Structures are given as C-alpha cells and as structure tokens.
Coordinates of C-alpha atoms in Angstrom, one line a residue:
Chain A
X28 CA 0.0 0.0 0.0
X29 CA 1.3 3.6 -0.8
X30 CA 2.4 5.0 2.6
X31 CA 0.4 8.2 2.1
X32 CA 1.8 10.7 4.6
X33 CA -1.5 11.8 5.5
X34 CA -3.1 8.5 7.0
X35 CA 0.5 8.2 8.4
X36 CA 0.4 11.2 10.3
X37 CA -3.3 11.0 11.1
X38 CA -3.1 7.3 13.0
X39 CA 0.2 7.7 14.5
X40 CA -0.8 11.3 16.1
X41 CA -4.5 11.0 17.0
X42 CA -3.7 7.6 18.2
X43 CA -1.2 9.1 20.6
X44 CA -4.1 12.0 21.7
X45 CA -6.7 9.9 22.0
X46 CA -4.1 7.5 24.4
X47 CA -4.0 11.0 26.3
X48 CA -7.2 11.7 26.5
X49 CA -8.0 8.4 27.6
X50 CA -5.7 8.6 30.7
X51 CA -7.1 12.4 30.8
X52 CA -10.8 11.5 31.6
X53 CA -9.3 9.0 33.6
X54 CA -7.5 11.5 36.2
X55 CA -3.9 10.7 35.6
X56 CA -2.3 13.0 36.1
X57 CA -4.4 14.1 38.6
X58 CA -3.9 18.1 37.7
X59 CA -6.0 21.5 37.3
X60 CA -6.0 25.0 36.3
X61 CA -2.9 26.1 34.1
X62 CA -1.1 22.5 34.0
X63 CA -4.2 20.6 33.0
X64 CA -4.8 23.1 30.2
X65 CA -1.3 22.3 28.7
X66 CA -2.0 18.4 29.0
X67 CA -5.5 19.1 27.2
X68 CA -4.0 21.7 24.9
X69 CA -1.8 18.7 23.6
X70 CA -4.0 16.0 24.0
X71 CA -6.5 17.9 21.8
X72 CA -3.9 19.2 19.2
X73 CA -2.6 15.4 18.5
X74 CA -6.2 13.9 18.2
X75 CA -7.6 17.1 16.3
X76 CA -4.5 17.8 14.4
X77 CA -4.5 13.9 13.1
X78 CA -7.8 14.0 11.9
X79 CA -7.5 16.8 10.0
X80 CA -4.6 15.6 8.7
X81 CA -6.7 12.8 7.6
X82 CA -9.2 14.7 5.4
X83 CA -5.8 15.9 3.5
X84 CA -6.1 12.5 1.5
X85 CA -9.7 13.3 0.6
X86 CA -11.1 13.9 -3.2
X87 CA -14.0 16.2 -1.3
X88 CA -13.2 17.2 1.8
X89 CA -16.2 19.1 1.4
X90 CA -18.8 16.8 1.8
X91 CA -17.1 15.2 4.8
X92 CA -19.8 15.6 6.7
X93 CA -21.6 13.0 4.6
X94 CA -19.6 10.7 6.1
X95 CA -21.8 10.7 9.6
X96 CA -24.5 8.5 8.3
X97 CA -23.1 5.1 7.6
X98 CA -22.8 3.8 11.1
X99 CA -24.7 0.8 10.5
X100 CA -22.0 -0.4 8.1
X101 CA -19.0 1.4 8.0
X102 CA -16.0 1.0 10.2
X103 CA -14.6 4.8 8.8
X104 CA -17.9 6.6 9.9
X105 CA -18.1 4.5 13.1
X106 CA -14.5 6.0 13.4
X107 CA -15.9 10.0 12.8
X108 CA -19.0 9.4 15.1
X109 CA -16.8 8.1 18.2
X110 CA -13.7 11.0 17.6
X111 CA -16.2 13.9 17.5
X112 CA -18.2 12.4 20.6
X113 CA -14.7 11.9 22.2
X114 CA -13.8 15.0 21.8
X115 CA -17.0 16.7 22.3
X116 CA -16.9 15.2 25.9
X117 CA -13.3 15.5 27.0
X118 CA -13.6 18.8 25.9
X119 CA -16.5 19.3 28.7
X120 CA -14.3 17.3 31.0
X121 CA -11.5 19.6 29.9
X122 CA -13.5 22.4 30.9
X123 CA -14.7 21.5 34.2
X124 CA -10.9 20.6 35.1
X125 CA -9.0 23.6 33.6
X126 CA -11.6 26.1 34.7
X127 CA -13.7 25.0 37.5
X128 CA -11.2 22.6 39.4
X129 CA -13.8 20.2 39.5
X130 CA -13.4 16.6 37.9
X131 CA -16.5 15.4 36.6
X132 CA -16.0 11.8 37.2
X133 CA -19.1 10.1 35.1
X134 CA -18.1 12.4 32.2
X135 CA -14.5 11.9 31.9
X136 CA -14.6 8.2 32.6
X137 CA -17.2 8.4 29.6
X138 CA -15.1 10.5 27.6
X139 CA -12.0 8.1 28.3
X140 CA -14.0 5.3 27.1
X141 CA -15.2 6.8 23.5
X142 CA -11.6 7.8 23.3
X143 CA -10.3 3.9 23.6
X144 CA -13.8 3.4 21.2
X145 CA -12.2 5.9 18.1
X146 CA -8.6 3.8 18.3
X147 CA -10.5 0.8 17.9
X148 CA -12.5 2.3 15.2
X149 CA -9.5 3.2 13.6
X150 CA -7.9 0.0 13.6
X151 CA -10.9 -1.8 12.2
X152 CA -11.2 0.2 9.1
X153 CA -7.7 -1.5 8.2
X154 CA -8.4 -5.0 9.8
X155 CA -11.9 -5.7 8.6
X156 CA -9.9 -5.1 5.1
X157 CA -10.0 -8.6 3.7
X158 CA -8.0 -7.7 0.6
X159 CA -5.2 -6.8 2.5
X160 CA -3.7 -9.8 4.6
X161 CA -1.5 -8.0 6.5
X162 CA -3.9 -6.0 8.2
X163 CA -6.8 -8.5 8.4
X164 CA -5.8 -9.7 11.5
X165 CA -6.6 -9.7 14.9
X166 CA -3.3 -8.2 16.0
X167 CA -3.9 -5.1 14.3
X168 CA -6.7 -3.4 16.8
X169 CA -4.2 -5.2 18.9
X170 CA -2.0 -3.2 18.3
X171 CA -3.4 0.3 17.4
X172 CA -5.2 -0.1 20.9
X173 CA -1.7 -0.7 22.7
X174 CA 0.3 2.1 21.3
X175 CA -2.5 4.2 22.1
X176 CA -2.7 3.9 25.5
X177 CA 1.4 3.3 25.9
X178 CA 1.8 6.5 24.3
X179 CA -0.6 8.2 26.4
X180 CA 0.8 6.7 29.6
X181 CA 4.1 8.0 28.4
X182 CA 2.5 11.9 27.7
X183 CA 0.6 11.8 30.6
X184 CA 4.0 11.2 32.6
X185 CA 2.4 7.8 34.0
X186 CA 5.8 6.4 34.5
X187 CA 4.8 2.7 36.1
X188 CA 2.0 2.6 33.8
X189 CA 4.0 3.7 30.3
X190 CA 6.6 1.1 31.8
X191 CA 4.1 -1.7 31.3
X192 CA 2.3 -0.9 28.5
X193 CA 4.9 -0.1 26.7
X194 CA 6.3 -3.6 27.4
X195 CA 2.7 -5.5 26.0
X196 CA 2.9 -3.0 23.2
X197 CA 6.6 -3.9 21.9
X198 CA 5.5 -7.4 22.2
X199 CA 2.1 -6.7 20.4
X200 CA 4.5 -5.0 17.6
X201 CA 6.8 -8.2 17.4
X202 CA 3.7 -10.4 17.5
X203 CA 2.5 -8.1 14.2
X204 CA 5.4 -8.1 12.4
X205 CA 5.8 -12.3 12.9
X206 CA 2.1 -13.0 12.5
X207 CA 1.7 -10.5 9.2
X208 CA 4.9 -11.9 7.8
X209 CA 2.6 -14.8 7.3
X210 CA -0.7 -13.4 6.4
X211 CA -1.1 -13.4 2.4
X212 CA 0.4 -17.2 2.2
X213 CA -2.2 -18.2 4.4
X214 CA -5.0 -16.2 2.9
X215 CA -4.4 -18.3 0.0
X216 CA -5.1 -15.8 -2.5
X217 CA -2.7 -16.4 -5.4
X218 CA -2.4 -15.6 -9.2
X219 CA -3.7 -19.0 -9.8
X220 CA -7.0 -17.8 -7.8
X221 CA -6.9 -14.4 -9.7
X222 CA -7.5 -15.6 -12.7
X223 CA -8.8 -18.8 -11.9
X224 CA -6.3 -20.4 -14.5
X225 CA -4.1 -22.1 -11.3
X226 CA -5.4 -26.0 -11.8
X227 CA -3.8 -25.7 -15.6
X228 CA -0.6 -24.7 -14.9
X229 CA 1.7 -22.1 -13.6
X230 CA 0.1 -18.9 -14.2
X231 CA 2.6 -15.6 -15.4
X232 CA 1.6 -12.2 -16.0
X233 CA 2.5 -11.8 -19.3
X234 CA 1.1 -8.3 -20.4
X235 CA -0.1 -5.6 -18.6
X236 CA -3.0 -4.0 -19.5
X237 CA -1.5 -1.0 -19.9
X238 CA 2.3 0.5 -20.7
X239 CA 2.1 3.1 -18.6
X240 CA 1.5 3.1 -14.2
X241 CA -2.5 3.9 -13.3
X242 CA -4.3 4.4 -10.0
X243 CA -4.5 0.8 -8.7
X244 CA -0.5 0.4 -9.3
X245 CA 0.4 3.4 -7.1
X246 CA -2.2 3.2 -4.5
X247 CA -1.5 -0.3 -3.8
X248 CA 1.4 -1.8 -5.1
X249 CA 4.3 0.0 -3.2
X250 CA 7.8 -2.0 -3.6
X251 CA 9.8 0.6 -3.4
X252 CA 10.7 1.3 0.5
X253 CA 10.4 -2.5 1.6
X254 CA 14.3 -2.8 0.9
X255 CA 14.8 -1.5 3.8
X256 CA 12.3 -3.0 5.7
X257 CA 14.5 -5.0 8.7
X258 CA 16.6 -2.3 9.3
X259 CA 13.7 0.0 9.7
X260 CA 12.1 -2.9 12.1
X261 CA 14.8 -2.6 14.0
X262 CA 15.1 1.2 14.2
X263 CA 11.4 1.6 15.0
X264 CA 11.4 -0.7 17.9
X265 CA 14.7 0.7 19.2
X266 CA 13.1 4.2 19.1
X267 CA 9.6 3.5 20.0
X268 CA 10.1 0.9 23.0
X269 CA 13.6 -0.1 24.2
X270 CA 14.9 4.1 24.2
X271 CA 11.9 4.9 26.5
X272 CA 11.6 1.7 28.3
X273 CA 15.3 2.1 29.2
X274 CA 14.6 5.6 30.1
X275 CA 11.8 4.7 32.5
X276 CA 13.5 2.6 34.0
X277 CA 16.6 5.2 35.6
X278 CA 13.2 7.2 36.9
X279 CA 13.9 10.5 34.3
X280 CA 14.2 14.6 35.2
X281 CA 11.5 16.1 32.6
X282 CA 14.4 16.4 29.9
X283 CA 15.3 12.6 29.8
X284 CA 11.1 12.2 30.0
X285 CA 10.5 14.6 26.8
X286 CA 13.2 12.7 25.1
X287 CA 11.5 9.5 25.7
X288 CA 8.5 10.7 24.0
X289 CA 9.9 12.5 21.4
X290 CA 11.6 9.0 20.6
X291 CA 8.5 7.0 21.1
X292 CA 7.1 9.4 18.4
X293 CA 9.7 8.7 16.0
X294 CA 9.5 5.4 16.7
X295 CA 5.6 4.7 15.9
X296 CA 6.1 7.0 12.8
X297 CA 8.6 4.4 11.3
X298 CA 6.1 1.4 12.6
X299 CA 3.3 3.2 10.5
X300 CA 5.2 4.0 7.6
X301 CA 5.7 0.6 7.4
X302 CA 2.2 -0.8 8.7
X303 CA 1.2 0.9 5.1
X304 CA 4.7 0.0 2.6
X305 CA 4.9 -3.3 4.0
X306 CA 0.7 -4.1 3.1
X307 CA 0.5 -6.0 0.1
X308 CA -2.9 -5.7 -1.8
X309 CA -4.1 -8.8 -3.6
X310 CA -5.2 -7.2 -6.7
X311 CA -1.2 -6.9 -7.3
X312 CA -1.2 -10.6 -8.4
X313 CA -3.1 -9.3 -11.7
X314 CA -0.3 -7.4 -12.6
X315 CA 2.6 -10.0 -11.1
X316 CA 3.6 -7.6 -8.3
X317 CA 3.1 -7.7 -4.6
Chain B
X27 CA -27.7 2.5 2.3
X28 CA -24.7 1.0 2.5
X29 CA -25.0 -2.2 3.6
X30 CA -25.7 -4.9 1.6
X31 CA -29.6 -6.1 0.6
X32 CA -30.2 -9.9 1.7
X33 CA -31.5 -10.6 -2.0
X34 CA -31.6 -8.9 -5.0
X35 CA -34.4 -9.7 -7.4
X36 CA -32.4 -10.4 -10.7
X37 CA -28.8 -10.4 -10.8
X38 CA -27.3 -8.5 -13.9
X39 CA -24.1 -9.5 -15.0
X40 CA -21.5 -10.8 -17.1
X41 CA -19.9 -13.8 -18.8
X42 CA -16.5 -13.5 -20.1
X43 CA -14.9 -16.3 -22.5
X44 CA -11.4 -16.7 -22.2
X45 CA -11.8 -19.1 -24.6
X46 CA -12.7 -16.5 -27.1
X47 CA -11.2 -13.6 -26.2
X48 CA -8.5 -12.5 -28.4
X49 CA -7.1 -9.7 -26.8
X50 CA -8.1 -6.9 -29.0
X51 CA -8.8 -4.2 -26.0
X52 CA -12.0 -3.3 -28.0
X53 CA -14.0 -3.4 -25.1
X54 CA -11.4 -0.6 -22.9
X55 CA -11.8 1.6 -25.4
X56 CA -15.9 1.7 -26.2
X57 CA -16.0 1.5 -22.3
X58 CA -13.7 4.3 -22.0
X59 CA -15.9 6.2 -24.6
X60 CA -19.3 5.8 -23.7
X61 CA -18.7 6.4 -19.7
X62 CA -16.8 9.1 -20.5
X63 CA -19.5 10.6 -22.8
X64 CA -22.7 9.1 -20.5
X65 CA -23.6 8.8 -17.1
X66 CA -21.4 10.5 -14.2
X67 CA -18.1 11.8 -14.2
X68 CA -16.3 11.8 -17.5
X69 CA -13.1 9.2 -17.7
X70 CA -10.2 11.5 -17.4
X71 CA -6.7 11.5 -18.3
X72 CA -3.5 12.8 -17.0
X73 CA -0.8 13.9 -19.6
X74 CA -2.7 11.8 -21.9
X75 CA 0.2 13.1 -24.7
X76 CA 2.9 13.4 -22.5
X77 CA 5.6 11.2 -21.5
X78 CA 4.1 9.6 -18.5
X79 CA 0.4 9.2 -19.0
X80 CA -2.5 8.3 -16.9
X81 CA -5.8 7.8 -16.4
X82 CA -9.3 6.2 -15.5
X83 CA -10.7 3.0 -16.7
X84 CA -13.5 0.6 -15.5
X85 CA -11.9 -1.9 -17.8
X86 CA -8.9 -3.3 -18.4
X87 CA -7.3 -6.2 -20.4
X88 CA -4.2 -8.2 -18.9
X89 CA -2.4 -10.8 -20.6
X90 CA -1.6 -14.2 -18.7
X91 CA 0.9 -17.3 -19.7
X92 CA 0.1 -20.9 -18.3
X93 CA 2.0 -23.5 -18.9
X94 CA 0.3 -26.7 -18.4
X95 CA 3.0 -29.5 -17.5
X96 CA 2.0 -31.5 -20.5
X97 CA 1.6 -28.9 -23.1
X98 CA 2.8 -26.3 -24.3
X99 CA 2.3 -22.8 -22.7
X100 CA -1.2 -20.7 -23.8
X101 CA -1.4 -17.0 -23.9
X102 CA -4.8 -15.9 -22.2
X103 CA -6.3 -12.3 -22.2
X104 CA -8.4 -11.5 -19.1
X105 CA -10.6 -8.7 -19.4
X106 CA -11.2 -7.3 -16.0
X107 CA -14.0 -5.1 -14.8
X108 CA -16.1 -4.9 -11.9
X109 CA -17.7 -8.3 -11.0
X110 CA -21.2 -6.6 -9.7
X111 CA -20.3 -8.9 -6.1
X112 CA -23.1 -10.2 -4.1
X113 CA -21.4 -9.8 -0.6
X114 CA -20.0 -6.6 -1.9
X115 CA -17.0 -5.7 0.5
X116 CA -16.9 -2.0 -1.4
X117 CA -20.6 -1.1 -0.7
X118 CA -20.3 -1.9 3.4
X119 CA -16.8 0.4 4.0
X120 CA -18.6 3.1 2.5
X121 CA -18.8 6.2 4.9
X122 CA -21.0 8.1 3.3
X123 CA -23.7 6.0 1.8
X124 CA -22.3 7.1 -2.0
X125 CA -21.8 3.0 -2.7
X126 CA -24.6 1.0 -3.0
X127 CA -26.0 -2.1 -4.9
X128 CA -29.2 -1.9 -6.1
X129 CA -32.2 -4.2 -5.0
X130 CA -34.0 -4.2 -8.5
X131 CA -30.9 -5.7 -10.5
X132 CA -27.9 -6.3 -8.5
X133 CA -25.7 -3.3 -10.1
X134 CA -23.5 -1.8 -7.7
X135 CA -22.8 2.0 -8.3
X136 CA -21.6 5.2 -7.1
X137 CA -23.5 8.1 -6.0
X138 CA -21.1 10.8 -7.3
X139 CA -22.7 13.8 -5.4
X140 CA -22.2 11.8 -2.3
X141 CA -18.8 10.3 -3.0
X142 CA -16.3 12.2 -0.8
X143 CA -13.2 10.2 -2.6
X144 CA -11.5 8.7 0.6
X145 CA -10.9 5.7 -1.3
X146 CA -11.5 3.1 1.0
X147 CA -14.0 1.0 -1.3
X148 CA -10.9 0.5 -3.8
X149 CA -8.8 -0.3 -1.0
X150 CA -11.4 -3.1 -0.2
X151 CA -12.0 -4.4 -3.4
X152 CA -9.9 -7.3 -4.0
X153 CA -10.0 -7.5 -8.1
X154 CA -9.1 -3.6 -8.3
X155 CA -12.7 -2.8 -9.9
X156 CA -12.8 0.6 -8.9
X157 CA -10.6 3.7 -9.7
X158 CA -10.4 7.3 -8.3
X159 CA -10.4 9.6 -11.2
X160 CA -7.8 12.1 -11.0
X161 CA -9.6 15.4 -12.3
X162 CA -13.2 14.7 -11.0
X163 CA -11.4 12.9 -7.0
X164 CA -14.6 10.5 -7.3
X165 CA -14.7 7.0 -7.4
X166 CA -15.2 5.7 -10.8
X167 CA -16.4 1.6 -11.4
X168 CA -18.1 -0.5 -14.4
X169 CA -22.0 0.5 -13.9
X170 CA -22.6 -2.1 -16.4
X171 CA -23.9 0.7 -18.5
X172 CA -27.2 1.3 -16.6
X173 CA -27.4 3.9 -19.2
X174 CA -28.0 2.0 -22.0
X175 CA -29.4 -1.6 -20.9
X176 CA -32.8 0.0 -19.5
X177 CA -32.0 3.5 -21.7
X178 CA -35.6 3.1 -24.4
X179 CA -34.0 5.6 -27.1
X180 CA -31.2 3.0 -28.4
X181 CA -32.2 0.6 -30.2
X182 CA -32.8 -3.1 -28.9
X183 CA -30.0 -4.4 -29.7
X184 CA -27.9 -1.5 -28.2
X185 CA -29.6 -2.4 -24.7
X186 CA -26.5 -3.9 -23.3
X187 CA -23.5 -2.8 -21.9
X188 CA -20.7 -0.7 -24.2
X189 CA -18.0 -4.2 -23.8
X190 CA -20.4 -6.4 -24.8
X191 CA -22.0 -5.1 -27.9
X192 CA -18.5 -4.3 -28.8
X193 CA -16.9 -7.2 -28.7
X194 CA -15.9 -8.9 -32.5
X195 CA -15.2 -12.0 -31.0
X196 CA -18.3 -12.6 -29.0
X197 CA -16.5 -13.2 -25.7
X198 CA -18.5 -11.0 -23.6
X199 CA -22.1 -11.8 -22.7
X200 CA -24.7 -10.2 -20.7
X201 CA -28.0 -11.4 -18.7
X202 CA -29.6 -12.3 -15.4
X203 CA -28.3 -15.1 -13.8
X204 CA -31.0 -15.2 -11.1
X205 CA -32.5 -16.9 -14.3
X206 CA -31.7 -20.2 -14.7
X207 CA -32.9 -20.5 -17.9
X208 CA -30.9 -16.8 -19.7
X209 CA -27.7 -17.2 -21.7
X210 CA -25.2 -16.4 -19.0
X211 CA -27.1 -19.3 -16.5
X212 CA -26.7 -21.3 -19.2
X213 CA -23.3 -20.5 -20.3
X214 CA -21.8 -20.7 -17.3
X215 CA -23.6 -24.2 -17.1
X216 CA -22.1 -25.8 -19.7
X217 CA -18.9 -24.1 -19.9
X218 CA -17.7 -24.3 -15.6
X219 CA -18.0 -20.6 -15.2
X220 CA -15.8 -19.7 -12.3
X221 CA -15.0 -16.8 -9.4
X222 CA -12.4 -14.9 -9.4
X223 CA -10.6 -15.4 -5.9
X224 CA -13.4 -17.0 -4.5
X225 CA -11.6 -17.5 -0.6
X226 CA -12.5 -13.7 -0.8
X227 CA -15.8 -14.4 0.2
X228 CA -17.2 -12.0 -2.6
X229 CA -19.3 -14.0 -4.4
X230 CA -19.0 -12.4 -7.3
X231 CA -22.0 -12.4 -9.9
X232 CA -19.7 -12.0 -13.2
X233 CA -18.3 -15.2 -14.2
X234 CA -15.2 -16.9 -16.2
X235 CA -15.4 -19.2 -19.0
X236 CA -12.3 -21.2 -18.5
X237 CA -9.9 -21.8 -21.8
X238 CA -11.2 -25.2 -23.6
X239 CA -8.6 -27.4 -24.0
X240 CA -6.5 -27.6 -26.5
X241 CA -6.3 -30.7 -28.8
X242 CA -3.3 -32.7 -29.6
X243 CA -1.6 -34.6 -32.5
X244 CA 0.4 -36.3 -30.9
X245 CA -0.3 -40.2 -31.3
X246 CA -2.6 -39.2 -33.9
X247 CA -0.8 -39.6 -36.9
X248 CA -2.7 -40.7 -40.1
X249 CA -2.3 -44.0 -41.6
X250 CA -1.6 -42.0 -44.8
X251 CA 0.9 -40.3 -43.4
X252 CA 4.6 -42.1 -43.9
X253 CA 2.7 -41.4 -48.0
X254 CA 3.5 -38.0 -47.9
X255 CA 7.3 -38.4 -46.6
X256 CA 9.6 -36.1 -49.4
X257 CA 10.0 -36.9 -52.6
X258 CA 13.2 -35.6 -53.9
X259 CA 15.5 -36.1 -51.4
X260 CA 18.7 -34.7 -53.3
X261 CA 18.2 -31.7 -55.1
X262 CA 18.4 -31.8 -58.7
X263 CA 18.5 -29.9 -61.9
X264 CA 20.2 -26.3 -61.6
X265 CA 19.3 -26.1 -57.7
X266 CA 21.7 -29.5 -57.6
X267 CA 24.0 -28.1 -59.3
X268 CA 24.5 -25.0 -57.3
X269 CA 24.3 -27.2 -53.9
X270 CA 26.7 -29.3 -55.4
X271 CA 29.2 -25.9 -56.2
X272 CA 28.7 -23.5 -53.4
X273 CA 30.0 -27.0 -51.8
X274 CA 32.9 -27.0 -53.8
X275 CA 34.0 -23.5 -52.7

C-alpha cells in the first residue's frame, strides 16, 4: 500500500491524543488550572491535528460531513461518530478541570471510554480489510489499541504505567510483524486464484494491460521502501520501546522524560510507515507484483 | 444504504470467455468512450500526450501465460471489470452512503454527489474494480452501463453494456443469472463458469469461462501419413548443381 503521509500522520498522532485523553478523563495526572490546560491543549492538538490531517487524503473534503451517516456499516464513519463524541466530551471534561477545578467523574470516565472506542475504530477500518492480509488480523486493533494507551501513559507522565504498557505493546508489535509476515500465504489468494487459471498450470503475468502506471499500481502496489524494511524494524522498535523503556526505567528529570516521547514518536512513525509499505494488496497478483 | 440487501431480485451481469477472447482491447476503449461521454463523471486523463500518462478505466485487459505440465504454454487475455459482487465488501466500508448495490438488479454504483473520494471502497476491493479519477477525485467503477441496458432511445440491440455489444469476437455476454434458464445461466452451465478469488468471500456475480482445452496430434498420426514423406530427397536440376558448387568452394 502507498504509505500516504497523510493517514500516516493522522493514526500515529490522533492515536497518541486519543491515548491522552483516555488517561485524561481517567484522572492521571491528577492536575488543574494552568497544568491541565497544557496536558489538554496537547491532547487535543494530536487527536484534532490527526484528523484533519486525515481529510488531506480526501477527493472532497467538502462533503465530509456526509460521512456521519453510515454507522450501520462502515468501520470509517463508526470511526468520525466516536472521535467527535470523544472530543465533544473530553472537551466538557477539559473544561470543568482547567476552569472549574472540578473533575466530573461520570463524564471523563465516559469521555476516556469513546476515546479507547475511536482507536478501535480506527484499527478496524484496516483490519476488517479482507483484501489486505497484512492487516486482516486480529493483532492489528491489537495493536493500534496498545500504542495508544502506551503512548498516552508515556504523555501523561504515568511512569509505572507507560513502563508496562509499553512492554505489551513492543510485544504486540513483534507479534504483528511475525504474525503478518505470514498473512497473504495463508489467505491463499494467489495468481492461480486471480485468474482462476491455477489447476492448468503455472500462471505468469505476461502483459499488462496498460504500458504506462495507473491508479491501482500506485495506491496499492508499493515495492519501493520495503528494501529496507528489517533495518527500519529494527530502528522503530529501538526508538519506539527499548529508548523509553530504558529511560523509565533510571526514573527521568522532565528532559530525559521529553526525550523518551519524542523518541517513542519517531518510533511509531517508522512502525506506521511501514504498517502501510509493507501491506500487500491482492489485486497486485493481476499485474505480477506484490 | 450502505449495507448490503439480503436478495436482490435479478442479478445483472456478465460472462467472459477466455476461450474467445482475443485480446483486442475493444472493449477498454468503447468503455472508455461511452462512460466518459454518459452517465457520471467523465473518464479522465493525465498527460494523456505526454511522456508519463495516466488515467481512469472501469476496464482493463491483462495478458496471462500458463503453462500446463504436458503442453505447451497458452497466452490468455483477461478482461477485468467490476464483477457486480453479491457480498460486496466496497458497498459496506462506504462512509458516506455514495456505494450501494441496487435491489431491482444487482448493479453496484456510485452516488457521485455523495462520494467524498476517501478511497477506502478501492482499498477493499480485491479485483481492483474501482478507480479514483484524478480530475473529477470521485470513485469511478463499471456501472454495467445502466445507461444503456434500460435506456428506451437506443435501439434493442444497443440495450446492453458498451463491452459487450463491442466485442468482435463474442466473448462478452450479458444477462440475469438469477435466471436459470438466460444465456449467461446457461453458459456458465455448460462451460464451468468460475470466481475470481473465490476464498475472498465476494461472491461475485460476473463469471469466467475457462480456456477449452486444446487438442493434440500427438499419437494421432494418419495412416496416410509415412505417403506424404519427401520426394526428392537430393536436389536436382540447376538447384543441384549449385548445392553441389557453393559446396565445392
């Protein structure tokens, strides 16, 4: 799959607010006036500033709004239905705390829980994507739910809990990476299945249909950055969980801390990029790619 | 309206004979034409002149090699538009309600003025039906030329979609197969019409008409045949003596 920046930057950063917020309407920190407003201020601009980065990819932004009906059906609206009530009730929650120095318990606890409700949303417009093996898997809510809420443990300065959730989310990450390694062999879908020519004989794409590149070629058959695709394994898991984990673990001053996030960061950006490079659709068997 | 009816009353759709199809890309380009002259967004193109070009297409031809283990290798062309899929995974990730597939008939189409372009029905469509169109940012797919099959100023025979009355080799057909008893039922009958990637779970209403297979001479040689060996063996005449020459040389 082409690793749009967009839908990179959207999951990776409202993933990590939403994780905030969750820990937010939760009470931890446990903070008011001035210090709670910068916690919510970043909380919000992560969540917010990832879904608008999301509309980026859109042909008609425009008629976005469209996409609020479909909640019978759709895993993408179920996703816009949860964010906007997430944020529509942390923001109350946000307002009660920064303002009023009172913590509306029902409401932020409600609020934490739509907030946990958008990641999984999130997650399941990729996993319930049968045409993509790499993402049809169980692991994958799996995962977007655990670097969520390890990443907002981690903003939220939650230092025992980042400490262990980080640890189940590096293993969830592992577990992705060997599971999905996997996933299109065992979805069986090959070019003798494509064409339905397989029980004949080996089956070669022979001609294209087309000299040139077209839409389905460069929106989902990206080859080009999975060269490199061990090395950035390894550098995404160094950043994202053993730099922080290793940090936690000496107890940090607030600049070792902010370097732990800012490495996390890093290190679910590279994860994403290649949560998309590394997805191989199956209609890439028509043309002989992957 | 974007999940999925339980039943649709008939089921429009298409037979393709890969026995017959000779590659020709007739049916691209009348496709190409008449959606981009009908119904909905026009096809567009990118640099269509130009040195990289680009653009939309609800059909496409590919070429596949098999070799059989036993015979030698067959060049097939494989037209490839949208299959019109019963458990339609691009009408249910739909946001917006744009996709749909339609009770009456079984077409599944896009509601352009509702179609916000996030792409996510072409990311869920296994066989690469569906295409956003660079100019228009709408999803573009086969509509099995709803224009024209119902459309009462063509004339009859010009009731059926662009590919099909195109076609000079007759490998494209068109009917209902929630009838047993119409020419694509029947077809795909007697011919073992089969799904494309069928562990997708699709169930896809167009259907594949596999090569025949090929006959074979071999151990079929005519009792006449050891007859018709060569009759002048050596050359003769001026030819002979020119073989015999050059040889010389």
């Amino acid at each position: 799959m082409h690793p749009a920046p967009s839908v990179i930057i959207f999951t990776s950063l409202s993933g990590l607010g939403f994780g905030l917020l969750t820990f937010l309407g939760l009470g931890y920190p446990d903070v008011s006036g001035w210090v709670a407003f910068v916690f919510f201020l970043i909380a919000f601009a992560l969540a917010v500033g990832g879904l608008l980065a999301s509309t980026f990819h859109l042909g008609h932004p425009e008629r976005a709004l469209k996409a609020f009906t479909q909640w019978r059906s759709s895993w993408l609206s179920r996703e816009g239905i949860c964010a906007v009530a997430a944020l529509l009730v942390m923001g109350l929650y946000a307002l009660g705390v920064v303002f009023f120095d009172q913590q509306w318990r029902l409401l932020g606890v409600l609020g934490a829980v739509l907030s946990v409700a958008t990641v999984f949303t999130t997650s399941m417009i990729y996993a319930q994507l049968k045409s993509i093996p790499r993402w049809n898997m169980v692991v994958t809510p799996a995962m977007f739910l655990m670097f969520s809420l390890a990443g907002g443990a981690l903003l939220g300065g939650q230092i025992t809990a980042a400490l262990v959730l980080l640890i189940f989310a590096a293993a969830v990450q592992l577990l992705y990476w060997q599971h999905g390694d996997g996933a299109f062999a065992r979805a069986a879908s090959t070019i003798g299945t494509a064409t339905g020519l397989g029980s004949r004989g080996e089956v070669r794409a022979f001609e294209p249909p087309h000299t040139g590149t077209n839409y389905l070629l460069r929106e989902f058959v990206h080859v080009v950055g999975r060269k490199h695709a061990q090395k950035l394994r390894v550098i995404s898991f160094v950043l994202g969980f053993v730099l922080p984990i290793l940090i936690l673990f000496v107890h940090p001053g607030h600049l070792l801390a902010l370097i732990a996030v800012l490495s996390h960061v890093a290190g679910v950006f590279v994860s994403r990029w290649l949560f998309f490079a590394q997805a191989e659709h199956v209609v890439g068997l028509y043309y002989g790619k992957r | 309206m974007t999940t999925l009816p339980s039943s649709t009353t008939r089921k429009l759709g298409l037979v393709i004979d890969l026995d017959t199809c000779v590659g020709c890309h007739a049916c691209v380009i009348s496709c190409k034409g008449w959606n981009t002259e009908n119904y909905g967004a026009p096809l567009s193109d990118q640099d269509p002149y130009g040195a990289d070009p680009v653009g939309t297409f609800l059909n496409r031809v590919h070429s596949f090699e098999v070799k059989p283990e036993d015979s030698p290798p067959q060049l097939i062309h494989f037209p490839k538009s949208c299959l019109h899929c019963e458990d339609a995974p691009c009408v249910t990730v739909c946001p917006t309600g744009a996709s749909y597939k339609r009770v009456e008939d079984g077409i599944v189409l896009v509601n352009e003025t509702d179609c916000i372009g996030c792409g996510l029905c072409a990311w869920s469509c296994p066989y690469g039906a569906r295409e956003l169109d660079g100019a228009e940012k709408v999803m573009k797919k086969c509509t099995l030329c709803v224009d024209r099959i119902y459309n009462e100023n063509l004339p009859e025979e010009d009731r059926e979609p662009a590919c099909v009355r195109t076609c000079p080799a007759g490998a494209r057909h068109f009917g209902d197969f929630a009838d047993p008893d119409s020419n694509v039922s029947k077809l795909t009958a007697e011919r073992g019409g089969m799904d494309l990637m069928p562990e997708q779970g699709t169930k896809p209403v167009n259907k594949y008409l596999p090569p025949r297979q090929k006959d074979s001479w071999e151990g079929e040689v005519d009792v006449l045949a050891p007859f018709l060996a060569p009759v002048a063996e050596e050359p003769k005449g001026f030819l002979g003596w020119l073989d015999k020459t050059l040889e010389k040389l």
